[in-house]
Amino acid sequence: MTTTESRTALVTGASSGIGEKLAAEFAADGYDVALTARRRDRLEAHADRLEAEYGVETHVVTADLAEPDAPAELLAELRDRDVQVDALVNNAGFSTYGPFAGSDRATAQDMIQVNLASLTDLTHRVLDGMVERGHGEILNTASMAGMAPTPNTAVYAATKSYVLSFSEALAHELEDDGVTVTALCPGPVDTELIAKEGMADSDIDNSDLNDPESVARAGYQGLKDGDRVVVPSRRMQALAQLKRVLPRKRVVSLAANQYEQYG
Ligand SMILES: NC(=O)c1ccc[n+]([C@@H]2O[C@H](COP(=O)([O-])OP(=O)(O)OC[C@H]3O[C@@H](n4cnc5c(N)ncnc54)[C@H](OP(=O)(O)O)[C@@H]3O)[C@@H](O)[C@H]2O)c1
């Protein structure tokens, strides 16, 4: 039951990687957490750890965010449990590597649904309540890939551009409503996403990979500081600056080379 003192953060993609660590950041700060993803066993184990370590209340709801009805069903389930979403962390996402031509159509559609359509729908569905209460926090996991068109991960980069653009626009719209919106833009992070994408088999230099815990901590801190965009590493901050000033064609080549290095 939500009390006036308790706050609940709903974290999508909380079964591994950055989302798992983001949920821990919220719990460490005293938030109750609602964890969602597809893998129930992972979510339940994580919920048990957070309850034991931080004494917070946890809620586990499985959802496949590639399904268009999933955001409505997820929020209906939380409402049935009297859980109010005070902070929304839209973190679930996945990517693929390779040319768009010849790629699997269903996978591309799922990526668009998970990475941006469900994110938008969840935001839409919780936002009115946040505005009415005069308080709310939204943290969206975008990516450095969202800062430039990126060959060989064209759909993924475009979904992350959307997340970044959407987040910054909403942050501006909501600045007098007590609702903050932060976009977290990591570079490469050592998570299952890298392994699934096939990057783990490349000659990636492990020193380039950020650890998910420090990325989550930077995102959480940025949210609390009211930052609109958080780029966790200095190297990526420099790259982000470069992408702002170079001619667009150079930016695309740079993104292609950078991604080839990882892909
Ligand atoms: N790793 C990087 O280099 C990197 C860099 C920049 C941004 N990001 C972004 O960070 C976010 C988290 O990724 P990660 O790196 O932490 O990778 P990860 O460990 O693979 O985590 C992805 C999370 O998203 C969930 N997810 C994927 N498809 C889903 C679906 N159809 N429905 C519901 N949940 C789904 C996964 O849970 P289930 O499989 O249990 O459903 C998992 O919890 C993503 O948005 C990603 O784009 C990652």
PDB file of C-alpha atoms and ligand atoms in Angstrom:
ATOM      1  CA  MET A   1       0.000   0.000   0.000  1.00  0.00           C
ATOM      2  CA  THR A   2       1.400   3.392  -0.945  1.00  0.00           C
ATOM      3  CA  THR A   3       1.625   5.765   2.007  1.00  0.00           C
ATOM      4  CA  THR A   4       2.287   9.483   1.827  1.00  0.00           C
ATOM      5  CA  GLU A   5       5.874   8.840   2.967  1.00  0.00           C
ATOM      6  CA  SER A   6       6.759   5.954   0.680  1.00  0.00           C
ATOM      7  CA  ARG A   7       7.809   6.464  -2.903  1.00  0.00           C
ATOM      8  CA  THR A   8       7.909   3.794  -5.553  1.00  0.00           C
ATOM      9  CA  ALA A   9      10.176   3.609  -8.575  1.00  0.00           C
ATOM     10  CA  LEU A  10       9.071   1.448 -11.495  1.00  0.00           C
ATOM     11  CA  VAL A  11      12.168   0.164 -13.297  1.00  0.00           C
ATOM     12  CA  THR A  12      11.857  -1.544 -16.679  1.00  0.00           C
ATOM     13  CA  GLY A  13      14.618  -3.886 -17.792  1.00  0.00           C
ATOM     14  CA  ALA A  14      15.405  -4.551 -14.134  1.00  0.00           C
ATOM     15  CA  SER A  15      16.435  -8.198 -14.597  1.00  0.00           C
ATOM     16  CA  SER A  16      20.041  -7.463 -15.594  1.00  0.00           C
ATOM     17  CA  GLY A  17      22.675  -4.871 -16.462  1.00  0.00           C
ATOM     18  CA  ILE A  18      22.081  -1.171 -15.982  1.00  0.00           C
ATOM     19  CA  GLY A  19      18.426  -1.613 -14.934  1.00  0.00           C
ATOM     20  CA  GLU A  20      19.322  -4.017 -12.153  1.00  0.00           C
ATOM     21  CA  LYS A  21      21.820  -1.476 -10.818  1.00  0.00           C
ATOM     22  CA  LEU A  22      19.412   1.438 -11.250  1.00  0.00           C
ATOM     23  CA  ALA A  23      16.830  -0.393  -9.148  1.00  0.00           C
ATOM     24  CA  ALA A  24      19.495  -0.835  -6.471  1.00  0.00           C
ATOM     25  CA  GLU A  25      20.269   2.905  -6.519  1.00  0.00           C
ATOM     26  CA  PHE A  26      16.602   3.738  -5.884  1.00  0.00           C
ATOM     27  CA  ALA A  27      16.273   1.091  -3.177  1.00  0.00           C
ATOM     28  CA  ALA A  28      19.457   2.289  -1.463  1.00  0.00           C
ATOM     29  CA  ASP A  29      17.849   5.729  -1.284  1.00  0.00           C
ATOM     30  CA  GLY A  30      14.714   4.314   0.366  1.00  0.00           C
ATOM     31  CA  TYR A  31      12.376   3.951  -2.608  1.00  0.00           C
ATOM     32  CA  ASP A  32      10.163   0.912  -2.841  1.00  0.00           C
ATOM     33  CA  VAL A  33      10.766  -0.619  -6.236  1.00  0.00           C
ATOM     34  CA  ALA A  34       8.594  -2.265  -8.871  1.00  0.00           C
ATOM     35  CA  LEU A  35      10.762  -4.412 -11.110  1.00  0.00           C
ATOM     36  CA  THR A  36       9.748  -5.489 -14.572  1.00  0.00           C
ATOM     37  CA  ALA A  37      11.251  -7.477 -17.467  1.00  0.00           C
ATOM     38  CA  ARG A  38      10.464 -10.879 -18.979  1.00  0.00           C
ATOM     39  CA  ARG A  39      12.651 -13.113 -16.761  1.00  0.00           C
ATOM     40  CA  ARG A  40      10.702 -13.636 -13.560  1.00  0.00           C
ATOM     41  CA  ASP A  41      13.394 -15.701 -11.782  1.00  0.00           C
ATOM     42  CA  ARG A  42      15.949 -12.916 -12.205  1.00  0.00           C
ATOM     43  CA  LEU A  43      13.504 -10.254 -11.037  1.00  0.00           C
ATOM     44  CA  GLU A  44      12.465 -12.242  -7.970  1.00  0.00           C
ATOM     45  CA  ALA A  45      16.042 -12.946  -6.944  1.00  0.00           C
ATOM     46  CA  HIS A  46      16.901  -9.257  -7.332  1.00  0.00           C
ATOM     47  CA  ALA A  47      13.792  -8.202  -5.394  1.00  0.00           C
ATOM     48  CA  ASP A  48      14.768 -10.530  -2.543  1.00  0.00           C
ATOM     49  CA  ARG A  49      18.262  -9.018  -2.449  1.00  0.00           C
ATOM     50  CA  LEU A  50      16.941  -5.448  -2.381  1.00  0.00           C
ATOM     51  CA  GLU A  51      14.434  -6.244   0.383  1.00  0.00           C
ATOM     52  CA  ALA A  52      17.135  -7.908   2.481  1.00  0.00           C
ATOM     53  CA  GLU A  53      19.743  -5.223   1.906  1.00  0.00           C
ATOM     54  CA  TYR A  54      17.655  -2.065   2.078  1.00  0.00           C
ATOM     55  CA  GLY A  55      14.414  -3.090   3.821  1.00  0.00           C
ATOM     56  CA  VAL A  56      12.271  -1.663   1.021  1.00  0.00           C
ATOM     57  CA  GLU A  57       9.056  -3.075  -0.398  1.00  0.00           C
ATOM     58  CA  THR A  58       9.395  -4.697  -3.807  1.00  0.00           C
ATOM     59  CA  HIS A  59       6.943  -5.679  -6.524  1.00  0.00           C
ATOM     60  CA  VAL A  60       7.694  -7.994  -9.412  1.00  0.00           C
ATOM     61  CA  VAL A  61       5.581  -7.848 -12.569  1.00  0.00           C
ATOM     62  CA  THR A  62       6.710  -9.629 -15.719  1.00  0.00           C
ATOM     63  CA  ALA A  63       5.991  -7.935 -19.029  1.00  0.00           C
ATOM     64  CA  ASP A  64       7.116  -8.294 -22.614  1.00  0.00           C
ATOM     65  CA  LEU A  65       7.399  -4.678 -23.741  1.00  0.00           C
ATOM     66  CA  ALA A  66       7.514  -5.783 -27.380  1.00  0.00           C
ATOM     67  CA  GLU A  67       3.760  -6.323 -26.945  1.00  0.00           C
ATOM     68  CA  PRO A  68       1.841  -3.084 -27.538  1.00  0.00           C
ATOM     69  CA  ASP A  69      -0.629  -3.820 -24.693  1.00  0.00           C
ATOM     70  CA  ALA A  70       2.114  -4.489 -22.140  1.00  0.00           C
ATOM     71  CA  PRO A  71       2.451  -0.945 -20.704  1.00  0.00           C
ATOM     72  CA  ALA A  72      -1.298  -0.713 -19.958  1.00  0.00           C
ATOM     73  CA  GLU A  73      -1.360  -4.206 -18.438  1.00  0.00           C
ATOM     74  CA  LEU A  74       1.737  -3.567 -16.348  1.00  0.00           C
ATOM     75  CA  LEU A  75       0.341  -0.353 -14.883  1.00  0.00           C
ATOM     76  CA  ALA A  76      -3.085  -1.967 -14.312  1.00  0.00           C
ATOM     77  CA  GLU A  77      -1.377  -4.724 -12.331  1.00  0.00           C
ATOM     78  CA  LEU A  78       0.444  -2.158 -10.186  1.00  0.00           C
ATOM     79  CA  ARG A  79      -2.800  -0.218  -9.635  1.00  0.00           C
ATOM     80  CA  ASP A  80      -4.475  -3.433  -8.476  1.00  0.00           C
ATOM     81  CA  ARG A  81      -1.691  -3.740  -5.912  1.00  0.00           C
ATOM     82  CA  ASP A  82      -2.211  -0.069  -4.842  1.00  0.00           C
ATOM     83  CA  VAL A  83       1.223   0.878  -6.122  1.00  0.00           C
ATOM     84  CA  GLN A  84       1.631   4.472  -7.279  1.00  0.00           C
ATOM     85  CA  VAL A  85       4.520   5.195  -9.648  1.00  0.00           C
ATOM     86  CA  ASP A  86       6.455   8.181  -8.271  1.00  0.00           C
ATOM     87  CA  ALA A  87       9.532   7.563 -10.392  1.00  0.00           C
ATOM     88  CA  LEU A  88       9.533   5.885 -13.800  1.00  0.00           C
ATOM     89  CA  VAL A  89      12.753   4.401 -15.115  1.00  0.00           C
ATOM     90  CA  ASN A  90      12.389   3.492 -18.786  1.00  0.00           C
ATOM     91  CA  ASN A  91      15.464   1.362 -19.184  1.00  0.00           C
ATOM     92  CA  ALA A  92      14.437  -1.804 -21.076  1.00  0.00           C
ATOM     93  CA  GLY A  93      16.012  -2.010 -24.489  1.00  0.00           C
ATOM     94  CA  PHE A  94      18.019  -4.098 -26.890  1.00  0.00           C
ATOM     95  CA  SER A  95      20.101  -3.693 -30.013  1.00  0.00           C
ATOM     96  CA  THR A  96      21.420  -5.664 -32.940  1.00  0.00           C
ATOM     97  CA  TYR A  97      24.532  -5.260 -35.050  1.00  0.00           C
ATOM     98  CA  GLY A  98      24.707  -5.552 -38.827  1.00  0.00           C
ATOM     99  CA  PRO A  99      23.405  -3.962 -42.017  1.00  0.00           C
ATOM    100  CA  PHE A 100      19.707  -3.037 -42.127  1.00  0.00           C
ATOM    101  CA  ALA A 101      19.241  -4.647 -45.553  1.00  0.00           C
ATOM    102  CA  GLY A 102      18.573  -8.321 -45.017  1.00  0.00           C
ATOM    103  CA  SER A 103      17.997  -7.931 -41.285  1.00  0.00           C
ATOM    104  CA  ASP A 104      15.047  -9.564 -39.563  1.00  0.00           C
ATOM    105  CA  ARG A 105      11.888  -7.427 -39.875  1.00  0.00           C
ATOM    106  CA  ALA A 106      10.195  -8.725 -36.730  1.00  0.00           C
ATOM    107  CA  THR A 107      13.286  -7.955 -34.659  1.00  0.00           C
ATOM    108  CA  ALA A 108      13.407  -4.383 -35.974  1.00  0.00           C
ATOM    109  CA  GLN A 109       9.714  -3.888 -35.153  1.00  0.00           C
ATOM    110  CA  ASP A 110      10.208  -5.333 -31.664  1.00  0.00           C
ATOM    111  CA  MET A 111      13.152  -2.995 -31.117  1.00  0.00           C
ATOM    112  CA  ILE A 112      11.054   0.017 -32.038  1.00  0.00           C
ATOM    113  CA  GLN A 113       8.269  -1.199 -29.761  1.00  0.00           C
ATOM    114  CA  VAL A 114      10.512  -1.906 -26.752  1.00  0.00           C
ATOM    115  CA  ASN A 115      12.990   0.942 -27.092  1.00  0.00           C
ATOM    116  CA  LEU A 116      10.608   3.749 -27.936  1.00  0.00           C
ATOM    117  CA  ALA A 117       6.887   2.921 -28.322  1.00  0.00           C
ATOM    118  CA  SER A 118       6.441   1.216 -24.950  1.00  0.00           C
ATOM    119  CA  LEU A 119       8.669   3.855 -23.330  1.00  0.00           C
ATOM    120  CA  THR A 120       6.409   6.573 -24.716  1.00  0.00           C
ATOM    121  CA  ASP A 121       3.231   4.782 -23.686  1.00  0.00           C
ATOM    122  CA  LEU A 122       4.437   4.125 -20.141  1.00  0.00           C
ATOM    123  CA  THR A 123       5.459   7.767 -19.817  1.00  0.00           C
ATOM    124  CA  HIS A 124       2.108   8.920 -21.166  1.00  0.00           C
ATOM    125  CA  ARG A 125       0.214   6.727 -18.741  1.00  0.00           C
ATOM    126  CA  VAL A 126       2.057   7.808 -15.572  1.00  0.00           C
ATOM    127  CA  LEU A 127       2.588  11.460 -16.418  1.00  0.00           C
ATOM    128  CA  ASP A 128      -0.898  12.885 -15.759  1.00  0.00           C
ATOM    129  CA  GLY A 129      -0.794  11.534 -12.193  1.00  0.00           C
ATOM    130  CA  MET A 130       2.669  13.009 -11.646  1.00  0.00           C
ATOM    131  CA  VAL A 131       1.559  16.411 -12.941  1.00  0.00           C
ATOM    132  CA  GLU A 132      -1.590  16.330 -10.763  1.00  0.00           C
ATOM    133  CA  ARG A 133       0.518  15.517  -7.690  1.00  0.00           C
ATOM    134  CA  GLY A 134       3.075  18.161  -8.652  1.00  0.00           C
ATOM    135  CA  HIS A 135       5.876  15.667  -8.328  1.00  0.00           C
ATOM    136  CA  GLY A 136       7.476  12.968 -10.422  1.00  0.00           C
ATOM    137  CA  GLU A 137      10.777  11.701 -11.770  1.00  0.00           C
ATOM    138  CA  ILE A 138      11.445  10.087 -15.124  1.00  0.00           C
ATOM    139  CA  LEU A 139      14.769   8.548 -16.065  1.00  0.00           C
ATOM    140  CA  ASN A 140      15.099   7.263 -19.625  1.00  0.00           C
ATOM    141  CA  THR A 141      18.061   5.163 -20.684  1.00  0.00           C
ATOM    142  CA  ALA A 142      19.086   6.505 -24.084  1.00  0.00           C
ATOM    143  CA  SER A 143      22.644   5.953 -25.363  1.00  0.00           C
ATOM    144  CA  MET A 144      25.631   7.658 -26.901  1.00  0.00           C
ATOM    145  CA  ALA A 145      24.372   5.878 -30.037  1.00  0.00           C
ATOM    146  CA  GLY A 146      21.437   8.294 -29.912  1.00  0.00           C
ATOM    147  CA  MET A 147      23.752  11.228 -30.550  1.00  0.00           C
ATOM    148  CA  ALA A 148      24.583  10.259 -34.134  1.00  0.00           C
ATOM    149  CA  PRO A 149      23.148   8.179 -36.964  1.00  0.00           C
ATOM    150  CA  THR A 150      25.080   4.934 -36.592  1.00  0.00           C
ATOM    151  CA  PRO A 151      25.596   2.583 -39.555  1.00  0.00           C
ATOM    152  CA  ASN A 152      25.179  -1.103 -38.752  1.00  0.00           C
ATOM    153  CA  THR A 153      22.959  -0.354 -35.815  1.00  0.00           C
ATOM    154  CA  ALA A 154      20.744   2.128 -37.648  1.00  0.00           C
ATOM    155  CA  VAL A 155      17.417   1.268 -36.033  1.00  0.00           C
ATOM    156  CA  TYR A 156      18.867   1.069 -32.533  1.00  0.00           C
ATOM    157  CA  ALA A 157      20.634   4.428 -32.850  1.00  0.00           C
ATOM    158  CA  ALA A 158      17.460   5.996 -34.241  1.00  0.00           C
ATOM    159  CA  THR A 159      15.389   4.661 -31.338  1.00  0.00           C
ATOM    160  CA  LYS A 160      17.900   6.158 -28.916  1.00  0.00           C
ATOM    161  CA  SER A 161      17.859   9.508 -30.783  1.00  0.00           C
ATOM    162  CA  TYR A 162      14.118   9.465 -30.238  1.00  0.00           C
ATOM    163  CA  VAL A 163      14.536   8.730 -26.516  1.00  0.00           C
ATOM    164  CA  LEU A 164      17.004  11.583 -26.152  1.00  0.00           C
ATOM    165  CA  SER A 165      14.876  14.054 -28.128  1.00  0.00           C
ATOM    166  CA  PHE A 166      11.654  13.023 -26.380  1.00  0.00           C
ATOM    167  CA  SER A 167      13.271  13.290 -22.944  1.00  0.00           C
ATOM    168  CA  GLU A 168      14.754  16.743 -23.510  1.00  0.00           C
ATOM    169  CA  ALA A 169      11.507  18.087 -24.940  1.00  0.00           C
ATOM    170  CA  LEU A 170       9.482  16.701 -22.027  1.00  0.00           C
ATOM    171  CA  ALA A 171      11.964  18.084 -19.502  1.00  0.00           C
ATOM    172  CA  HIS A 172      11.346  21.519 -20.944  1.00  0.00           C
ATOM    173  CA  GLU A 173       7.544  21.106 -21.063  1.00  0.00           C
ATOM    174  CA  LEU A 174       7.435  19.932 -17.462  1.00  0.00           C
ATOM    175  CA  GLU A 175       9.887  22.315 -15.827  1.00  0.00           C
ATOM    176  CA  ASP A 176       7.136  24.173 -13.944  1.00  0.00           C
ATOM    177  CA  ASP A 177       5.176  21.029 -13.055  1.00  0.00           C
ATOM    178  CA  GLY A 178       7.505  19.465 -10.508  1.00  0.00           C
ATOM    179  CA  VAL A 179       8.326  16.585 -12.845  1.00  0.00           C
ATOM    180  CA  THR A 180      11.923  16.071 -13.920  1.00  0.00           C
ATOM    181  CA  VAL A 181      13.047  14.093 -16.962  1.00  0.00           C
ATOM    182  CA  THR A 182      16.606  12.838 -17.388  1.00  0.00           C
ATOM    183  CA  ALA A 183      18.139  10.984 -20.324  1.00  0.00           C
ATOM    184  CA  LEU A 184      21.028   8.685 -19.443  1.00  0.00           C
ATOM    185  CA  CYS A 185      23.432   8.326 -22.389  1.00  0.00           C
ATOM    186  CA  PRO A 186      26.094   5.709 -21.709  1.00  0.00           C
ATOM    187  CA  GLY A 187      28.788   4.628 -24.126  1.00  0.00           C
ATOM    188  CA  PRO A 188      29.606   0.894 -24.179  1.00  0.00           C
ATOM    189  CA  VAL A 189      28.707  -0.819 -20.897  1.00  0.00           C
ATOM    190  CA  ASP A 190      29.705  -4.298 -19.802  1.00  0.00           C
ATOM    191  CA  THR A 191      26.264  -5.968 -19.822  1.00  0.00           C
ATOM    192  CA  GLU A 192      24.422  -8.832 -21.516  1.00  0.00           C
ATOM    193  CA  LEU A 193      23.454  -6.416 -24.304  1.00  0.00           C
ATOM    194  CA  ILE A 194      27.048  -6.329 -25.519  1.00  0.00           C
ATOM    195  CA  ALA A 195      27.259 -10.120 -25.403  1.00  0.00           C
ATOM    196  CA  LYS A 196      23.929 -10.644 -27.220  1.00  0.00           C
ATOM    197  CA  GLU A 197      24.849  -8.170 -29.912  1.00  0.00           C
ATOM    198  CA  GLY A 198      27.943 -10.189 -30.747  1.00  0.00           C
ATOM    199  CA  MET A 199      30.291  -7.482 -29.559  1.00  0.00           C
ATOM    200  CA  ALA A 200      31.813  -9.747 -26.948  1.00  0.00           C
ATOM    201  CA  ASP A 201      33.410 -11.752 -29.760  1.00  0.00           C
ATOM    202  CA  SER A 202      35.046  -8.679 -31.242  1.00  0.00           C
ATOM    203  CA  ASP A 203      38.452  -7.368 -30.289  1.00  0.00           C
ATOM    204  CA  ILE A 204      36.820  -4.904 -27.939  1.00  0.00           C
ATOM    205  CA  ASP A 205      39.200  -3.389 -25.452  1.00  0.00           C
ATOM    206  CA  ASN A 206      37.674  -4.071 -22.041  1.00  0.00           C
ATOM    207  CA  SER A 207      39.069  -0.805 -20.722  1.00  0.00           C
ATOM    208  CA  ASP A 208      36.545   0.975 -23.001  1.00  0.00           C
ATOM    209  CA  LEU A 209      33.631  -0.661 -21.238  1.00  0.00           C
ATOM    210  CA  ASN A 210      31.956   1.113 -18.362  1.00  0.00           C
ATOM    211  CA  ASP A 211      30.640  -0.997 -15.527  1.00  0.00           C
ATOM    212  CA  PRO A 212      26.855  -0.955 -15.117  1.00  0.00           C
ATOM    213  CA  GLU A 213      27.044   0.075 -11.477  1.00  0.00           C
ATOM    214  CA  SER A 214      28.915   3.333 -12.108  1.00  0.00           C
ATOM    215  CA  VAL A 215      26.661   4.101 -15.081  1.00  0.00           C
ATOM    216  CA  ALA A 216      23.557   3.588 -12.915  1.00  0.00           C
ATOM    217  CA  ARG A 217      25.034   5.708 -10.147  1.00  0.00           C
ATOM    218  CA  ALA A 218      25.748   8.551 -12.585  1.00  0.00           C
ATOM    219  CA  GLY A 219      22.201   8.298 -13.945  1.00  0.00           C
ATOM    220  CA  TYR A 220      20.657   8.332 -10.502  1.00  0.00           C
ATOM    221  CA  GLN A 221      22.793  11.262  -9.386  1.00  0.00           C
ATOM    222  CA  GLY A 222      21.915  13.150 -12.567  1.00  0.00           C
ATOM    223  CA  LEU A 223      18.220  12.554 -11.924  1.00  0.00           C
ATOM    224  CA  LYS A 224      18.555  13.873  -8.369  1.00  0.00           C
ATOM    225  CA  ASP A 225      20.526  16.894  -9.605  1.00  0.00           C
ATOM    226  CA  GLY A 226      17.810  17.652 -12.163  1.00  0.00           C
ATOM    227  CA  ASP A 227      20.184  17.128 -15.094  1.00  0.00           C
ATOM    228  CA  ARG A 228      18.445  16.690 -18.431  1.00  0.00           C
ATOM    229  CA  VAL A 229      21.197  14.644 -20.067  1.00  0.00           C
ATOM    230  CA  VAL A 230      23.786  12.481 -18.331  1.00  0.00           C
ATOM    231  CA  VAL A 231      26.838  11.147 -20.173  1.00  0.00           C
ATOM    232  CA  PRO A 232      28.634   8.964 -17.617  1.00  0.00           C
ATOM    233  CA  SER A 233      32.249   8.892 -18.808  1.00  0.00           C
ATOM    234  CA  ARG A 234      34.674  11.740 -19.564  1.00  0.00           C
ATOM    235  CA  ARG A 235      35.726  10.087 -22.819  1.00  0.00           C
ATOM    236  CA  MET A 236      32.117   9.900 -23.976  1.00  0.00           C
ATOM    237  CA  GLN A 237      31.505  13.504 -22.904  1.00  0.00           C
ATOM    238  CA  ALA A 238      34.376  14.577 -25.173  1.00  0.00           C
ATOM    239  CA  LEU A 239      32.961  12.472 -28.003  1.00  0.00           C
ATOM    240  CA  ALA A 240      29.514  14.004 -27.480  1.00  0.00           C
ATOM    241  CA  GLN A 241      31.029  17.484 -27.827  1.00  0.00           C
ATOM    242  CA  LEU A 242      32.820  16.444 -30.992  1.00  0.00           C
ATOM    243  CA  LYS A 243      29.592  15.097 -32.486  1.00  0.00           C
ATOM    244  CA  ARG A 244      27.958  18.484 -31.891  1.00  0.00           C
ATOM    245  CA  VAL A 245      30.542  20.473 -33.844  1.00  0.00           C
ATOM    246  CA  LEU A 246      31.671  18.218 -36.706  1.00  0.00           C
ATOM    247  CA  PRO A 247      29.868  18.265 -40.078  1.00  0.00           C
ATOM    248  CA  ARG A 248      27.058  15.676 -40.082  1.00  0.00           C
ATOM    249  CA  LYS A 249      28.716  13.386 -42.673  1.00  0.00           C
ATOM    250  CA  ARG A 250      31.883  13.259 -40.557  1.00  0.00           C
ATOM    251  CA  VAL A 251      29.759  12.486 -37.510  1.00  0.00           C
ATOM    252  CA  VAL A 252      28.195   9.493 -39.284  1.00  0.00           C
ATOM    253  CA  SER A 253      31.646   8.207 -40.359  1.00  0.00           C
ATOM    254  CA  LEU A 254      32.944   8.670 -36.846  1.00  0.00           C
ATOM    255  CA  ALA A 255      29.980   6.757 -35.413  1.00  0.00           C
ATOM    256  CA  ALA A 256      30.472   3.992 -38.003  1.00  0.00           C
ATOM    257  CA  ASN A 257      34.169   3.657 -37.156  1.00  0.00           C
ATOM    258  CA  GLN A 258      33.554   3.785 -33.461  1.00  0.00           C
ATOM    259  CA  TYR A 259      30.900   1.101 -33.721  1.00  0.00           C
ATOM    260  CA  GLU A 260      33.068  -1.083 -35.969  1.00  0.00           C
ATOM    261  CA  GLN A 261      35.667  -0.976 -33.248  1.00  0.00           C
ATOM    262  CA  TYR A 262      33.089  -2.621 -30.974  1.00  0.00           C
ATOM    263  CA  GLY A 263      31.107  -4.634 -33.461  1.00  0.00           C
TER     264      GLY A 263
HETATM  265  N1  LIG B   1      25.317  -2.029 -22.696  1.00  0.00           N
HETATM  266  C1  LIG B   1      25.570  -0.930 -23.409  1.00  0.00           C
HETATM  267  O1  LIG B   1      26.641  -0.790 -24.003  1.00  0.00           O
HETATM  268  C2  LIG B   1      24.557   0.176 -23.461  1.00  0.00           C
HETATM  269  C3  LIG B   1      24.994   1.443 -23.887  1.00  0.00           C
HETATM  270  C4  LIG B   1      24.074   2.481 -23.949  1.00  0.00           C
HETATM  271  C5  LIG B   1      22.748   2.262 -23.615  1.00  0.00           C
HETATM  272  N2  LIG B   1      22.349   1.009 -23.225  1.00  0.00           N
HETATM  273  C6  LIG B   1      20.933   0.820 -22.900  1.00  0.00           C
HETATM  274  O2  LIG B   1      20.813   0.417 -21.560  1.00  0.00           O
HETATM  275  C7  LIG B   1      19.567  -0.260 -21.379  1.00  0.00           C
HETATM  276  C8  LIG B   1      19.804  -1.504 -20.579  1.00  0.00           C
HETATM  277  O3  LIG B   1      20.621  -2.388 -21.331  1.00  0.00           O
HETATM  278  P1  LIG B   1      21.826  -3.194 -20.679  1.00  0.00           P
HETATM  279  O4  LIG B   1      23.074  -2.752 -21.333  1.00  0.00           O
HETATM  280  O5  LIG B   1      21.722  -3.153 -19.206  1.00  0.00           O
HETATM  281  O6  LIG B   1      21.555  -4.664 -21.267  1.00  0.00           O
HETATM  282  P2  LIG B   1      20.864  -5.952 -20.650  1.00  0.00           P
HETATM  283  O7  LIG B   1      21.624  -6.445 -19.482  1.00  0.00           O
HETATM  284  O8  LIG B   1      20.645  -6.855 -21.810  1.00  0.00           O
HETATM  285  O9  LIG B   1      19.462  -5.403 -20.109  1.00  0.00           O
HETATM  286  C9  LIG B   1      18.348  -5.194 -20.941  1.00  0.00           C
HETATM  287  C10 LIG B   1      17.105  -5.234 -20.082  1.00  0.00           C
HETATM  288  O10 LIG B   1      15.969  -4.975 -20.912  1.00  0.00           O
HETATM  289  C11 LIG B   1      15.029  -6.021 -20.729  1.00  0.00           C
HETATM  290  N3  LIG B   1      14.298  -6.277 -21.964  1.00  0.00           N
HETATM  291  C12 LIG B   1      14.801  -6.549 -23.192  1.00  0.00           C
HETATM  292  N4  LIG B   1      13.805  -6.821 -24.055  1.00  0.00           N
HETATM  293  C13 LIG B   1      12.649  -6.727 -23.340  1.00  0.00           C
HETATM  294  C14 LIG B   1      11.281  -6.943 -23.663  1.00  0.00           C
HETATM  295  N5  LIG B   1      10.869  -7.338 -24.888  1.00  0.00           N
HETATM  296  N6  LIG B   1      10.350  -6.735 -22.690  1.00  0.00           N
HETATM  297  C15 LIG B   1      10.717  -6.378 -21.441  1.00  0.00           C
HETATM  298  N7  LIG B   1      12.007  -6.179 -21.073  1.00  0.00           N
HETATM  299  C16 LIG B   1      12.954  -6.375 -22.019  1.00  0.00           C
HETATM  300  C17 LIG B   1      15.852  -7.251 -20.325  1.00  0.00           C
HETATM  301  O11 LIG B   1      15.077  -8.140 -19.542  1.00  0.00           O
HETATM  302  P3  LIG B   1      14.497  -9.572 -19.989  1.00  0.00           P
HETATM  303  O12 LIG B   1      15.447 -10.164 -20.980  1.00  0.00           O
HETATM  304  O13 LIG B   1      14.400 -10.331 -18.695  1.00  0.00           O
HETATM  305  O14 LIG B   1      13.161  -9.261 -20.549  1.00  0.00           O
HETATM  306  C18 LIG B   1      16.912  -6.599 -19.434  1.00  0.00           C
HETATM  307  O15 LIG B   1      16.425  -6.459 -18.121  1.00  0.00           O
HETATM  308  C19 LIG B   1      19.012  -0.496 -22.778  1.00  0.00           C
HETATM  309  O16 LIG B   1      17.998   0.452 -23.058  1.00  0.00           O
HETATM  310  C20 LIG B   1      20.211  -0.267 -23.673  1.00  0.00           C
HETATM  311  O17 LIG B   1      19.847   0.145 -24.956  1.00  0.00           O
HETATM  312  C21 LIG B   1      23.223  -0.024 -23.128  1.00  0.00           C
END
